[in-house]
XYZ file of N, CA and C in Angstrom:
831
model
N 17.643 -61.773 -151.014
C 17.764 -62.363 -149.683
C 17.448 -61.306 -148.639
N 16.413 -61.531 -147.848
C 16.039 -60.588 -146.799
C 17.038 -60.650 -145.653
N 17.263 -59.521 -145.019
C 18.187 -59.480 -143.887
C 17.553 -60.126 -142.661
N 18.363 -60.769 -141.819
C 17.817 -61.366 -140.601
C 17.400 -60.299 -139.595
N 16.494 -60.680 -138.715
C 16.198 -59.842 -137.568
C 17.339 -59.995 -136.562
N 17.717 -58.925 -135.907
C 18.797 -58.970 -134.919
C 18.234 -58.590 -133.557
N 18.491 -59.450 -132.586
C 17.990 -59.233 -131.231
C 19.147 -59.370 -130.252
N 19.307 -58.409 -129.364
C 20.370 -58.443 -128.361
C 19.758 -58.487 -126.970
N 20.225 -59.433 -126.157
C 19.707 -59.588 -124.802
C 20.867 -59.810 -123.835
N 20.568 -59.730 -122.540
C 21.528 -60.059 -121.496
C 21.007 -61.251 -120.711
N 21.911 -62.174 -120.374
C 21.534 -63.371 -119.620
C 22.452 -63.483 -118.410
N 21.867 -63.655 -117.243
C 22.632 -63.780 -116.005
C 23.407 -65.091 -115.993
N 24.698 -65.012 -115.658
C 25.538 -66.206 -115.549
C 26.170 -66.238 -114.163
N 26.894 -67.305 -113.890
C 27.503 -67.486 -112.579
C 28.442 -66.329 -112.232
N 28.467 -65.977 -110.952
C 29.316 -64.882 -110.499
C 28.624 -63.539 -110.504
N 27.338 -63.527 -110.877
C 26.594 -62.278 -110.917
C 26.822 -61.451 -112.163
N 27.491 -62.008 -113.145
C 27.742 -61.307 -114.405
C 26.562 -61.489 -115.360
N 26.526 -60.628 -116.358
C 25.549 -60.766 -117.437
C 26.290 -61.018 -118.750
N 25.971 -62.114 -119.400
C 26.518 -62.398 -120.725
C 25.752 -61.586 -121.762
N 26.481 -61.018 -122.700
C 25.866 -60.307 -123.815
C 25.554 -61.320 -124.915
N 24.332 -61.298 -125.415
C 23.887 -62.300 -126.388
C 23.264 -61.602 -127.592
N 23.673 -62.015 -128.777
C 23.053 -61.508 -130.001
C 22.482 -62.672 -130.784
N 21.246 -62.519 -131.217
C 20.572 -63.531 -132.025
C 20.299 -62.970 -133.413
N 20.709 -63.716 -134.436
C 20.277 -63.438 -135.800
C 19.108 -64.376 -136.086
N 17.940 -63.796 -136.279
C 16.714 -64.566 -136.440
C 16.264 -64.552 -137.898
N 15.631 -65.640 -138.365
C 15.106 -65.660 -139.735
C 14.189 -64.469 -139.984
N 14.207 -63.907 -141.186
C 13.406 -62.710 -141.473
C 11.919 -62.891 -141.192
N 11.406 -64.108 -141.403
C 9.975 -64.336 -141.236
C 9.561 -64.824 -139.871
N 10.487 -64.912 -138.935
C 10.143 -65.420 -137.605
C 9.198 -64.457 -136.897
N 8.145 -65.008 -136.327
C 7.197 -64.239 -135.530
C 7.113 -64.874 -134.152
N 7.479 -64.135 -133.126
C 7.582 -64.705 -131.791
C 6.243 -65.152 -131.228
N 5.137 -64.657 -131.775
C 3.824 -65.054 -131.269
C 3.275 -66.287 -131.989
N 4.040 -66.851 -132.923
C 3.599 -68.046 -133.629
C 4.288 -69.282 -133.067
N 3.887 -70.466 -133.526
C 4.341 -71.718 -132.927
C 5.506 -72.372 -133.671
N 6.013 -71.753 -134.708
C 7.110 -72.352 -135.466
C 8.400 -72.337 -134.658
N 9.195 -73.393 -134.803
C 10.502 -73.451 -134.155
C 11.592 -73.608 -135.209
N 12.787 -73.121 -134.894
C 13.887 -73.084 -135.845
C 15.151 -73.665 -135.214
N 15.994 -74.334 -136.006
C 17.279 -74.811 -135.487
C 18.131 -73.643 -134.988
N 18.963 -73.923 -133.992
C 19.845 -72.908 -133.415
C 21.301 -73.303 -133.613
N 22.113 -72.366 -134.093
C 23.553 -72.579 -134.238
C 24.275 -71.557 -133.375
N 25.093 -72.030 -132.460
C 25.924 -71.147 -131.652
C 27.252 -70.925 -132.360
N 27.542 -69.679 -132.689
C 28.849 -69.307 -133.240
C 29.696 -68.833 -132.075
N 30.749 -69.564 -131.757
C 31.528 -69.278 -130.557
C 32.934 -68.809 -130.909
N 33.420 -67.827 -130.139
C 34.836 -67.461 -130.159
C 35.396 -67.716 -128.767
N 34.988 -66.890 -127.784
C 35.286 -67.087 -126.358
C 36.753 -66.922 -125.990
N 37.585 -66.412 -126.897
C 38.997 -66.179 -126.566
C 39.117 -65.043 -125.560
N 40.182 -65.025 -124.764
C 40.366 -63.941 -123.794
C 40.331 -62.571 -124.463
N 39.471 -61.696 -123.958
C 39.382 -60.347 -124.494
C 38.632 -60.209 -125.795
N 38.025 -61.275 -126.280
C 37.311 -61.231 -127.560
C 35.930 -60.606 -127.390
N 35.351 -60.205 -128.491
C 34.003 -59.641 -128.491
C 33.308 -59.972 -129.805
N 32.193 -60.672 -129.722
C 31.363 -60.944 -130.888
C 30.138 -60.040 -130.920
N 29.619 -59.697 -129.751
C 28.392 -58.901 -129.658
C 28.773 -57.427 -129.559
N 28.531 -56.692 -130.639
C 28.855 -55.264 -130.669
C 27.907 -54.577 -131.647
N 28.100 -53.291 -131.823
C 27.280 -52.529 -132.769
C 27.903 -52.492 -134.160
N 29.012 -53.176 -134.342
C 29.675 -53.187 -135.652
C 28.837 -53.953 -136.665
N 28.634 -53.362 -137.820
C 27.829 -53.997 -138.867
C 28.692 -54.965 -139.657
N 28.145 -56.117 -139.963
C 28.889 -57.095 -140.761
C 27.916 -58.045 -141.447
N 28.394 -58.653 -142.521
C 27.665 -59.717 -143.209
C 28.603 -60.902 -143.296
N 28.178 -62.046 -142.776
C 29.050 -63.211 -142.750
C 28.227 -64.481 -142.951
N 28.830 -65.618 -142.665
C 28.140 -66.893 -142.865
C 26.897 -66.990 -141.990
N 26.960 -66.431 -140.795
C 25.795 -66.435 -139.917
C 24.633 -65.673 -140.517
N 24.930 -64.567 -141.207
C 23.886 -63.803 -141.887
C 23.206 -64.663 -142.944
N 24.019 -65.397 -143.705
C 23.480 -66.296 -144.731
C 22.609 -67.380 -144.110
N 23.084 -67.991 -143.031
C 22.330 -69.087 -142.416
C 20.983 -68.611 -141.885
N 20.952 -67.420 -141.312
C 19.693 -66.892 -140.795
C 18.758 -66.471 -141.924
N 19.305 -65.829 -142.949
C 18.479 -65.285 -144.028
C 18.039 -66.335 -145.032
N 18.963 -67.213 -145.431
C 18.695 -68.142 -146.524
C 18.291 -69.531 -146.055
N 18.764 -69.938 -144.875
C 18.470 -71.268 -144.376
C 17.495 -71.264 -143.206
N 17.136 -70.078 -142.738
C 16.193 -69.945 -141.628
C 16.656 -70.657 -140.363
N 17.945 -70.561 -140.092
C 18.508 -71.013 -138.823
C 18.668 -69.797 -137.908
N 18.512 -70.006 -136.622
C 18.835 -68.969 -135.646
C 20.326 -69.070 -135.334
N 21.030 -67.962 -135.404
C 22.467 -67.941 -135.105
C 22.689 -67.097 -133.856
N 23.301 -67.698 -132.846
C 23.542 -67.020 -131.571
C 25.027 -66.758 -131.373
N 25.336 -65.632 -130.760
C 26.700 -65.293 -130.349
C 26.650 -64.832 -128.899
N 27.600 -65.295 -128.091
C 27.571 -65.054 -126.649
C 28.930 -64.540 -126.183
N 28.930 -63.409 -125.500
C 30.126 -62.900 -124.830
C 29.930 -63.058 -123.326
N 30.561 -64.075 -122.757
C 30.440 -64.336 -121.329
C 31.707 -63.970 -120.588
N 31.965 -64.678 -119.502
C 33.165 -64.407 -118.712
C 34.429 -64.617 -119.547
N 35.363 -63.684 -119.400
C 36.602 -63.720 -120.163
C 36.578 -62.869 -121.412
N 35.402 -62.416 -121.829
C 35.316 -61.590 -123.034
C 35.750 -60.161 -122.726
N 35.923 -59.370 -123.768
C 36.449 -58.029 -123.610
C 35.388 -56.953 -123.512
N 35.822 -55.752 -123.099
C 35.010 -54.535 -123.130
C 33.821 -54.574 -122.175
N 33.944 -55.370 -121.113
C 32.909 -55.402 -120.079
C 33.517 -55.277 -118.684
N 34.726 -54.759 -118.615
C 35.377 -54.557 -117.333
C 36.462 -55.579 -117.053
N 37.448 -55.164 -116.265
C 38.594 -56.030 -115.982
C 38.218 -57.246 -115.149
N 37.268 -57.098 -114.247
C 36.908 -58.226 -113.380
C 36.372 -59.397 -114.195
N 35.453 -59.131 -115.101
C 34.915 -60.187 -115.962
C 35.999 -60.725 -116.892
N 36.826 -59.841 -117.426
C 37.883 -60.242 -118.354
C 38.840 -61.246 -117.722
N 39.232 -61.018 -116.473
C 40.263 -61.840 -115.842
C 39.720 -63.091 -115.161
N 38.440 -63.378 -115.331
C 37.873 -64.617 -114.795
C 38.531 -65.857 -115.406
N 39.126 -65.715 -116.587
C 39.749 -66.854 -117.273
C 41.211 -67.053 -116.901
N 41.764 -66.158 -116.121
C 43.202 -66.190 -115.859
C 43.634 -67.519 -115.255
N 44.593 -68.162 -115.910
C 45.147 -69.454 -115.502
C 44.152 -70.609 -115.648
N 43.047 -70.397 -116.312
C 42.085 -71.488 -116.477
C 41.310 -71.373 -117.799
N 42.029 -71.383 -118.891
C 41.373 -71.440 -120.194
C 40.570 -72.732 -120.293
N 39.444 -72.646 -120.991
C 38.612 -73.839 -121.154
C 37.724 -74.126 -119.970
N 37.480 -73.141 -119.128
C 36.657 -73.366 -117.934
C 35.419 -72.473 -117.942
N 35.525 -71.279 -117.364
C 34.334 -70.449 -117.170
C 33.727 -69.975 -118.482
N 34.577 -69.742 -119.506
C 34.017 -69.290 -120.780
C 33.195 -70.395 -121.435
N 33.598 -71.645 -121.211
C 32.848 -72.786 -121.747
C 31.554 -72.973 -120.962
N 31.638 -72.857 -119.651
C 30.447 -72.977 -118.804
C 29.384 -71.964 -119.206
N 29.809 -70.732 -119.497
C 28.843 -69.694 -119.862
C 28.198 -69.961 -121.212
N 28.969 -70.464 -122.182
C 28.388 -70.782 -123.486
C 27.300 -71.842 -123.349
N 27.554 -72.853 -122.526
C 26.576 -73.926 -122.324
C 25.368 -73.413 -121.555
N 25.614 -72.658 -120.473
C 24.522 -72.176 -119.626
C 23.589 -71.242 -120.392
N 24.156 -70.332 -121.177
C 23.319 -69.392 -121.922
C 22.556 -70.113 -123.030
N 23.184 -71.091 -123.664
C 22.475 -71.863 -124.691
C 21.320 -72.644 -124.078
N 21.475 -73.129 -122.866
C 20.352 -73.770 -122.169
C 19.199 -72.789 -122.013
N 19.519 -71.555 -121.686
C 18.489 -70.519 -121.575
C 17.818 -70.290 -122.930
N 18.615 -70.174 -123.979
C 18.065 -69.936 -125.315
C 17.229 -71.113 -125.790
N 17.604 -72.306 -125.393
C 16.878 -73.511 -125.798
C 15.415 -73.464 -125.370
N 15.133 -72.751 -124.294
C 13.772 -72.690 -123.768
C 12.925 -71.597 -124.403
N 13.508 -70.797 -125.302
C 12.705 -69.821 -126.031
C 11.734 -70.561 -126.944
N 10.533 -70.063 -127.060
C 9.471 -70.817 -127.737
C 9.742 -71.030 -129.226
N 10.575 -70.196 -129.831
C 10.837 -70.334 -131.269
C 12.107 -71.119 -131.581
N 12.760 -71.683 -130.560
C 13.963 -72.491 -130.762
C 13.607 -73.971 -130.747
N 14.067 -74.703 -131.751
C 13.895 -76.155 -131.801
C 14.949 -76.781 -130.893
N 14.556 -77.209 -129.716
C 15.503 -77.688 -128.705
C 16.191 -78.993 -129.105
N 15.688 -79.662 -130.130
C 16.307 -80.907 -130.600
C 17.284 -80.683 -131.751
N 17.433 -79.445 -132.181
C 18.336 -79.128 -133.292
C 19.214 -77.937 -132.907
N 20.241 -78.221 -132.115
C 21.159 -77.181 -131.652
C 22.591 -77.608 -131.958
N 23.334 -76.729 -132.627
C 24.714 -77.014 -133.034
C 25.626 -75.895 -132.557
N 26.931 -76.151 -132.594
C 27.925 -75.143 -132.238
C 29.080 -75.217 -133.230
N 29.647 -74.069 -133.558
C 30.823 -74.077 -134.418
C 31.736 -72.913 -134.039
N 33.042 -73.092 -134.277
C 33.996 -72.037 -133.994
C 35.309 -72.284 -134.711
N 36.117 -71.224 -134.799
C 37.352 -71.226 -135.580
C 38.516 -70.812 -134.682
N 39.622 -71.504 -134.731
C 40.813 -71.186 -133.951
C 40.509 -71.375 -132.459
N 40.554 -70.306 -131.646
C 40.149 -70.488 -130.246
C 38.702 -70.966 -130.191
N 37.883 -70.484 -131.117
C 36.501 -70.946 -131.177
C 36.396 -72.421 -131.501
N 37.362 -72.943 -132.280
C 37.399 -74.380 -132.543
C 37.717 -75.160 -131.287
N 38.663 -74.639 -130.495
C 38.951 -75.220 -129.178
C 37.710 -75.178 -128.296
N 37.049 -74.012 -128.249
C 35.858 -73.866 -127.420
C 34.752 -74.820 -127.858
N 34.591 -74.997 -129.167
C 33.575 -75.922 -129.674
C 33.803 -77.331 -129.164
N 35.036 -77.815 -129.281
C 35.347 -79.168 -128.816
C 35.152 -79.294 -127.310
N 35.537 -78.268 -126.557
C 35.361 -78.297 -125.108
C 33.884 -78.261 -124.727
N 33.101 -77.487 -125.454
C 31.658 -77.444 -125.196
C 31.041 -78.818 -125.403
N 31.358 -79.462 -126.517
C 30.810 -80.789 -126.793
C 31.284 -81.806 -125.764
N 32.519 -81.656 -125.287
C 33.072 -82.600 -124.317
C 32.461 -82.428 -122.932
N 32.024 -81.208 -122.606
C 31.471 -80.947 -121.280
C 29.952 -81.003 -121.244
N 29.319 -80.784 -122.381
C 27.860 -80.792 -122.457
C 27.325 -82.217 -122.541
N 26.121 -82.420 -122.018
C 25.491 -83.736 -122.103
C 24.233 -83.735 -122.959
N 23.404 -82.709 -122.844
C 22.083 -82.794 -123.456
C 21.685 -81.604 -124.319
N 22.513 -80.582 -124.417
C 22.103 -79.374 -125.137
C 22.444 -79.455 -126.620
N 23.696 -79.792 -126.939
C 24.181 -79.746 -128.320
C 24.162 -81.126 -128.964
N 23.699 -81.147 -130.214
C 23.663 -82.401 -130.967
C 24.929 -82.591 -131.791
N 25.523 -81.490 -132.252
C 26.691 -81.607 -133.122
C 27.533 -80.351 -133.050
N 28.745 -80.425 -133.624
C 29.614 -79.264 -133.628
C 30.686 -79.344 -134.692
N 31.220 -78.175 -135.057
C 32.282 -78.061 -136.056
C 33.447 -77.296 -135.446
N 34.594 -77.948 -135.342
C 35.819 -77.298 -134.872
C 36.719 -77.012 -136.067
N 36.990 -75.742 -136.301
C 37.831 -75.335 -137.421
C 39.186 -74.872 -136.880
N 40.251 -75.529 -137.325
C 41.624 -75.181 -136.922
C 41.744 -74.969 -135.418
N 41.358 -75.958 -134.615
C 41.324 -75.749 -133.164
C 42.673 -75.949 -132.483
N 42.889 -75.225 -131.378
C 43.964 -75.579 -130.455
C 43.434 -76.736 -129.615
N 44.166 -77.815 -129.545
C 43.696 -78.971 -128.776
C 44.580 -79.278 -127.580
N 45.824 -78.800 -127.613
C 46.751 -78.991 -126.493
C 47.577 -77.718 -126.330
N 47.408 -77.038 -125.215
C 48.084 -75.755 -125.021
C 49.583 -75.909 -124.804
N 50.036 -77.062 -124.406
C 51.481 -77.270 -124.255
C 52.189 -77.284 -125.602
N 51.445 -77.483 -126.683
C 52.021 -77.513 -128.025
C 51.670 -76.269 -128.840
N 51.088 -75.260 -128.187
C 50.719 -74.041 -128.904
C 51.739 -72.937 -128.611
N 51.632 -71.858 -129.328
C 52.500 -70.688 -129.219
C 52.664 -70.257 -127.755
N 53.869 -70.358 -127.235
C 54.102 -70.075 -125.816
C 53.891 -68.601 -125.476
N 54.167 -67.694 -126.422
C 53.970 -66.267 -126.160
C 52.502 -65.984 -125.858
N 51.606 -66.581 -126.629
C 50.173 -66.408 -126.394
C 49.730 -67.182 -125.158
N 50.085 -68.447 -125.100
C 49.573 -69.328 -124.054
C 50.009 -68.896 -122.661
N 51.293 -68.619 -122.485
C 51.801 -68.311 -121.147
C 51.327 -66.961 -120.636
N 50.852 -66.114 -121.537
C 50.247 -64.846 -121.121
C 49.014 -65.101 -120.256
N 48.275 -66.145 -120.578
C 47.027 -66.437 -119.872
C 47.120 -67.633 -118.930
N 48.073 -68.528 -119.174
C 48.105 -69.794 -118.441
C 49.360 -70.008 -117.602
N 50.329 -69.115 -117.682
C 51.584 -69.389 -117.002
C 52.310 -70.536 -117.688
N 53.102 -71.281 -116.928
C 53.882 -72.379 -117.506
C 53.341 -73.733 -117.061
N 53.535 -74.763 -117.896
C 52.948 -76.084 -117.607
C 53.830 -76.949 -116.714
N 54.155 -76.463 -115.542
C 54.936 -77.279 -114.614
C 54.262 -77.304 -113.244
N 54.686 -78.198 -112.386
C 53.992 -78.431 -111.117
C 54.098 -77.252 -110.161
N 55.054 -76.374 -110.354
C 55.177 -75.208 -109.486
C 54.375 -74.016 -109.999
N 53.747 -74.163 -111.162
C 52.970 -73.054 -111.721
C 51.547 -73.495 -112.048
N 51.306 -74.019 -113.259
C 49.917 -74.292 -113.664
C 49.789 -75.590 -114.446
N 50.444 -76.624 -113.995
C 50.351 -77.921 -114.671
C 48.900 -78.392 -114.749
N 48.163 -78.255 -113.654
C 46.768 -78.716 -113.627
C 45.909 -77.958 -114.636
N 46.137 -76.648 -114.762
C 45.365 -75.866 -115.721
C 45.562 -76.338 -117.147
N 46.788 -76.676 -117.506
C 47.076 -77.190 -118.846
C 46.402 -78.544 -119.074
N 46.426 -79.400 -118.067
C 45.809 -80.718 -118.192
C 44.300 -80.600 -118.375
N 43.669 -79.728 -117.610
C 42.218 -79.583 -117.681
C 41.770 -78.909 -118.972
N 42.659 -78.148 -119.606
C 42.323 -77.468 -120.861
C 42.738 -78.262 -122.091
N 43.184 -79.492 -121.908
C 43.646 -80.336 -123.012
C 42.461 -81.107 -123.594
N 42.063 -80.740 -124.806
C 40.911 -81.387 -125.442
C 41.159 -82.873 -125.657
N 42.393 -83.247 -125.953
C 42.679 -84.657 -126.238
C 42.398 -85.543 -125.032
N 42.439 -84.963 -123.835
C 42.157 -85.734 -122.621
C 40.664 -85.994 -122.446
N 39.842 -85.258 -123.199
C 38.383 -85.369 -123.094
C 37.762 -85.981 -124.346
N 38.581 -86.526 -125.218
C 38.102 -86.996 -126.519
C 36.966 -88.002 -126.399
N 37.016 -88.864 -125.409
C 35.978 -89.873 -125.253
C 34.603 -89.296 -125.001
N 34.546 -88.054 -124.503
C 33.257 -87.422 -124.213
C 32.513 -86.990 -125.472
N 33.177 -87.038 -126.624
C 32.516 -86.669 -127.878
C 31.829 -87.858 -128.542
N 31.779 -88.971 -127.853
C 31.289 -90.210 -128.455
C 29.844 -90.099 -128.941
N 29.013 -89.383 -128.247
C 27.599 -89.304 -128.604
C 27.244 -88.015 -129.346
N 28.246 -87.346 -129.888
C 28.023 -86.122 -130.653
C 28.451 -86.328 -132.105
N 27.784 -85.634 -133.017
C 28.272 -85.559 -134.392
C 29.336 -84.468 -134.430
N 30.515 -84.799 -134.948
C 31.641 -83.873 -134.848
C 32.387 -83.793 -136.169
N 32.598 -82.557 -136.635
C 33.380 -82.297 -137.840
C 34.622 -81.501 -137.457
N 35.779 -82.006 -137.848
C 37.064 -81.358 -137.586
C 37.656 -80.893 -138.914
N 37.984 -79.607 -139.026
C 38.485 -79.035 -140.278
C 39.820 -78.339 -140.013
N 40.806 -78.576 -140.886
C 42.110 -77.921 -140.718
C 42.850 -77.907 -142.056
N 43.732 -76.937 -142.215
C 44.587 -76.852 -143.393
C 46.003 -77.273 -143.059
N 46.654 -77.964 -143.968
C 47.980 -78.511 -143.664
C 49.070 -77.443 -143.603
N 48.818 -76.255 -144.164
C 49.826 -75.188 -144.154
C 49.482 -74.086 -143.154
N 48.725 -74.434 -142.138
C 48.308 -73.459 -141.126
C 49.497 -73.114 -140.226
N 49.932 -71.855 -140.263
C 51.053 -71.418 -139.429
C 50.582 -70.745 -138.144
N 49.277 -70.519 -138.018
C 48.735 -69.922 -136.798
C 48.437 -70.999 -135.767
N 47.671 -71.998 -136.179
C 47.435 -73.193 -135.354
C 47.925 -74.375 -136.180
N 49.030 -74.941 -135.817
C 49.651 -75.979 -136.635
C 48.740 -77.194 -136.800
N 48.834 -77.807 -137.960
C 48.024 -78.994 -138.282
C 48.219 -80.105 -137.250
N 49.368 -80.115 -136.602
C 49.655 -81.075 -135.533
C 48.557 -81.074 -134.470
N 47.971 -79.908 -134.206
C 46.934 -79.817 -133.177
C 45.743 -80.714 -133.512
N 45.303 -80.679 -134.755
C 44.190 -81.542 -135.155
C 44.599 -83.005 -135.188
N 45.827 -83.269 -135.612
C 46.293 -84.651 -135.655
C 46.338 -85.273 -134.260
N 46.668 -84.477 -133.260
C 46.660 -84.982 -131.889
C 45.246 -85.351 -131.454
N 44.272 -84.536 -131.852
C 42.883 -84.849 -131.521
C 42.393 -86.055 -132.308
N 42.793 -86.154 -133.570
C 42.436 -87.326 -134.379
C 42.931 -88.603 -133.712
N 44.164 -88.590 -133.244
C 44.724 -89.763 -132.562
C 43.907 -90.091 -131.303
N 43.582 -89.078 -130.525
C 42.838 -89.303 -129.285
C 41.428 -89.823 -129.559
N 40.750 -89.243 -130.544
C 39.401 -89.700 -130.891
C 39.430 -91.139 -131.385
N 40.404 -91.454 -132.217
C 40.534 -92.811 -132.746
C 40.813 -93.809 -131.628
N 41.712 -93.452 -130.726
C 42.038 -94.339 -129.609
C 40.825 -94.599 -128.721
N 39.923 -93.608 -128.643
C 38.726 -93.745 -127.812
C 37.553 -94.369 -128.572
N 37.760 -94.697 -129.837
C 36.696 -95.309 -130.627
C 35.582 -94.351 -130.995
N 35.891 -93.065 -131.059
C 34.889 -92.050 -131.389
C 34.834 -91.859 -132.901
N 33.659 -92.016 -133.480
C 33.481 -91.771 -134.913
C 33.279 -90.278 -135.147
N 33.927 -89.741 -136.171
C 33.863 -88.311 -136.447
C 34.189 -88.078 -137.914
N 33.993 -86.847 -138.354
C 34.353 -86.457 -139.715
C 35.563 -85.533 -139.668
N 36.413 -85.672 -140.674
C 37.635 -84.866 -140.708
C 37.837 -84.333 -142.116
N 37.857 -83.010 -142.245
C 38.046 -82.356 -143.540
C 39.420 -81.698 -143.551
N 40.332 -82.190 -144.394
C 41.674 -81.629 -144.506
C 41.814 -80.867 -145.815
N 42.376 -79.663 -145.743
C 42.625 -78.877 -146.949
C 44.131 -78.778 -147.175
N 44.603 -79.437 -148.229
C 46.032 -79.480 -148.534
C 46.563 -78.094 -148.879
N 47.676 -77.742 -148.251
C 48.404 -76.501 -148.535
C 47.611 -75.239 -148.212
N 46.554 -75.360 -147.420
C 45.784 -74.180 -147.024
C 46.215 -73.700 -145.644
N 46.209 -72.378 -145.469
C 46.561 -71.778 -144.199
C 45.369 -71.623 -143.277
N 45.486 -70.713 -142.328
C 44.484 -70.584 -141.272
C 43.152 -70.035 -141.787
N 43.170 -69.301 -142.886
C 41.947 -68.654 -143.374
C 41.273 -69.401 -144.517
N 41.879 -70.491 -145.025
C 41.313 -71.262 -146.142
C 41.013 -70.374 -147.348
N 41.897 -69.439 -147.623
C 41.624 -68.442 -148.656
C 41.421 -69.044 -150.040
N 42.000 -70.217 -150.307
C 41.867 -70.811 -151.628
C 40.702 -71.767 -151.789
N 40.008 -72.061 -150.684
C 38.931 -73.066 -150.747
C 37.685 -72.591 -149.997
N 37.467 -71.282 -149.949
C 36.370 -70.731 -149.151
C 35.019 -71.340 -149.516
N 34.736 -71.427 -150.808
C 33.430 -71.936 -151.231
C 33.250 -73.386 -150.787
N 34.250 -74.216 -151.037
C 34.165 -75.627 -150.652
C 34.044 -75.766 -149.137
N 34.790 -74.964 -148.406
C 34.793 -75.002 -146.945
C 33.405 -74.732 -146.372
N 32.776 -73.661 -146.824
C 31.457 -73.321 -146.280
C 30.379 -74.288 -146.751
N 30.497 -74.791 -147.978
C 29.541 -75.798 -148.443
C 29.674 -77.083 -147.631
N 30.903 -77.448 -147.274
C 31.120 -78.650 -146.463
C 30.483 -78.495 -145.091
N 30.625 -77.320 -144.494
C 30.014 -77.097 -143.181
C 28.489 -77.080 -143.271
N 27.965 -76.478 -144.326
C 26.509 -76.441 -144.494
C 25.954 -77.852 -144.681
N 26.652 -78.677 -145.450
C 26.230 -80.062 -145.648
C 26.230 -80.825 -144.328
N 27.240 -80.572 -143.503
C 27.304 -81.228 -142.201
C 26.119 -80.816 -141.326
N 25.751 -79.541 -141.352
C 24.606 -79.083 -140.565
C 23.315 -79.729 -141.055
N 23.192 -79.919 -142.367
C 22.017 -80.614 -142.897
C 21.936 -82.033 -142.338
N 23.069 -82.705 -142.266
C 23.091 -84.058 -141.706
C 22.797 -84.035 -140.211
N 23.281 -83.019 -139.540
C 23.061 -82.907 -138.099
C 21.593 -82.680 -137.771
N 20.967 -81.753 -138.464
C 19.585 -81.398 -138.152
C 18.583 -82.370 -138.752
N 18.959 -83.050 -139.839
C 18.043 -83.974 -140.476
C 16.935 -83.239 -141.210
N 15.973 -83.987 -141.760
C 14.862 -83.357 -142.485
C 14.069 -82.434 -141.567
N 13.739 -81.252 -142.072
C 12.926 -80.307 -141.313
C 11.482 -80.419 -141.763
N 10.569 -80.305 -140.817
C 9.148 -80.424 -141.103
C 8.619 -79.067 -141.542
N 8.286 -78.971 -142.839
C 7.838 -77.695 -143.375
C 6.316 -77.626 -143.542
N 5.586 -78.594 -143.041
C 4.163 -78.691 -143.351
C 3.401 -77.419 -142.991
N 3.763 -76.790 -141.866
C 3.021 -75.620 -141.425
C 3.739 -74.323 -141.786
N 4.805 -74.422 -142.569
C 5.579 -73.244 -142.912
C 5.303 -72.849 -144.357
N 5.344 -71.565 -144.628
C 5.080 -71.071 -145.972
C 6.335 -71.210 -146.823
N 6.444 -72.313 -147.542
C 7.634 -72.575 -148.340
C 7.618 -71.713 -149.598
N 8.775 -71.116 -149.872
C 8.923 -70.385 -151.120
C 8.420 -68.964 -151.088
N 7.991 -68.464 -149.921
C 7.572 -67.073 -149.851
C 8.795 -66.193 -149.698
N 8.585 -64.903 -149.652
C 9.715 -63.986 -149.487
C 10.350 -64.120 -148.116
N 9.612 -64.685 -147.151
C 10.152 -64.848 -145.810
C 10.852 -66.181 -145.630
N 10.300 -67.253 -146.210
C 10.853 -68.584 -145.993
C 11.207 -69.223 -147.331
N 12.477 -69.317 -147.623
C 12.951 -69.941 -148.864
C 13.809 -71.127 -148.490
N 13.168 -72.214 -148.118
C 13.883 -73.355 -147.571
C 14.578 -74.173 -148.648
N 15.726 -74.736 -148.271
C 16.421 -75.694 -149.123
C 15.683 -77.016 -149.022
N 15.349 -77.634 -150.168
C 14.596 -78.886 -150.146
C 15.354 -79.968 -150.897
């Protein structure tokens, strides 16, 4: 398996900030050619988080870029860490706002790159990234076709108060009731109606309780939204006992999301392009 090409760029976002962006590109991609590739946004977006760095790693995104010839993007926008206190504190008292706006805005920019298939764009995230994924799909209209939320926080009033109140204050009318309401994914469930959506959670998750997904399931059902739900019995936040099944399930969902790919002009089976058929 050839290693993906790695490209790091900066994209201007609202407020005069620059989002840090890293792209894992298929090994055989040539920017001067006319081929286009599906794009998957891997999102975290938690306060103080950082995905784009010089740290070396091999993960599912590496596999998707190398073996499946998908472009995998990671974006550190407003609220992310290690880019100064001003950018970091843009999220204060408003989780689910500016960090989501930046993920959508930068993906719109990436969509216009000549090697990106603008009709095949997905997003996925885990924990806070699962929350961000659902919020992105709920706020986006035309960029993303599908998304995968893994163990997401869906209602901050039901999440760990030590973590939540650090960034959001308290959910009462004298503090930040409005912020909690606007960051509640269950209140936006109807907006996922035209998206393909996969929700994954383990019943023994002590980091993000399974209740969080059940609340979203109830909201989606009440709104008549069709979706997929993958439950792992007795699994915790990391799915340590079902890793293979978990990643295969997500890969299968992406195949359904993107549909058949047109390989007529692509060199199938070469050292650069080894497509799944």
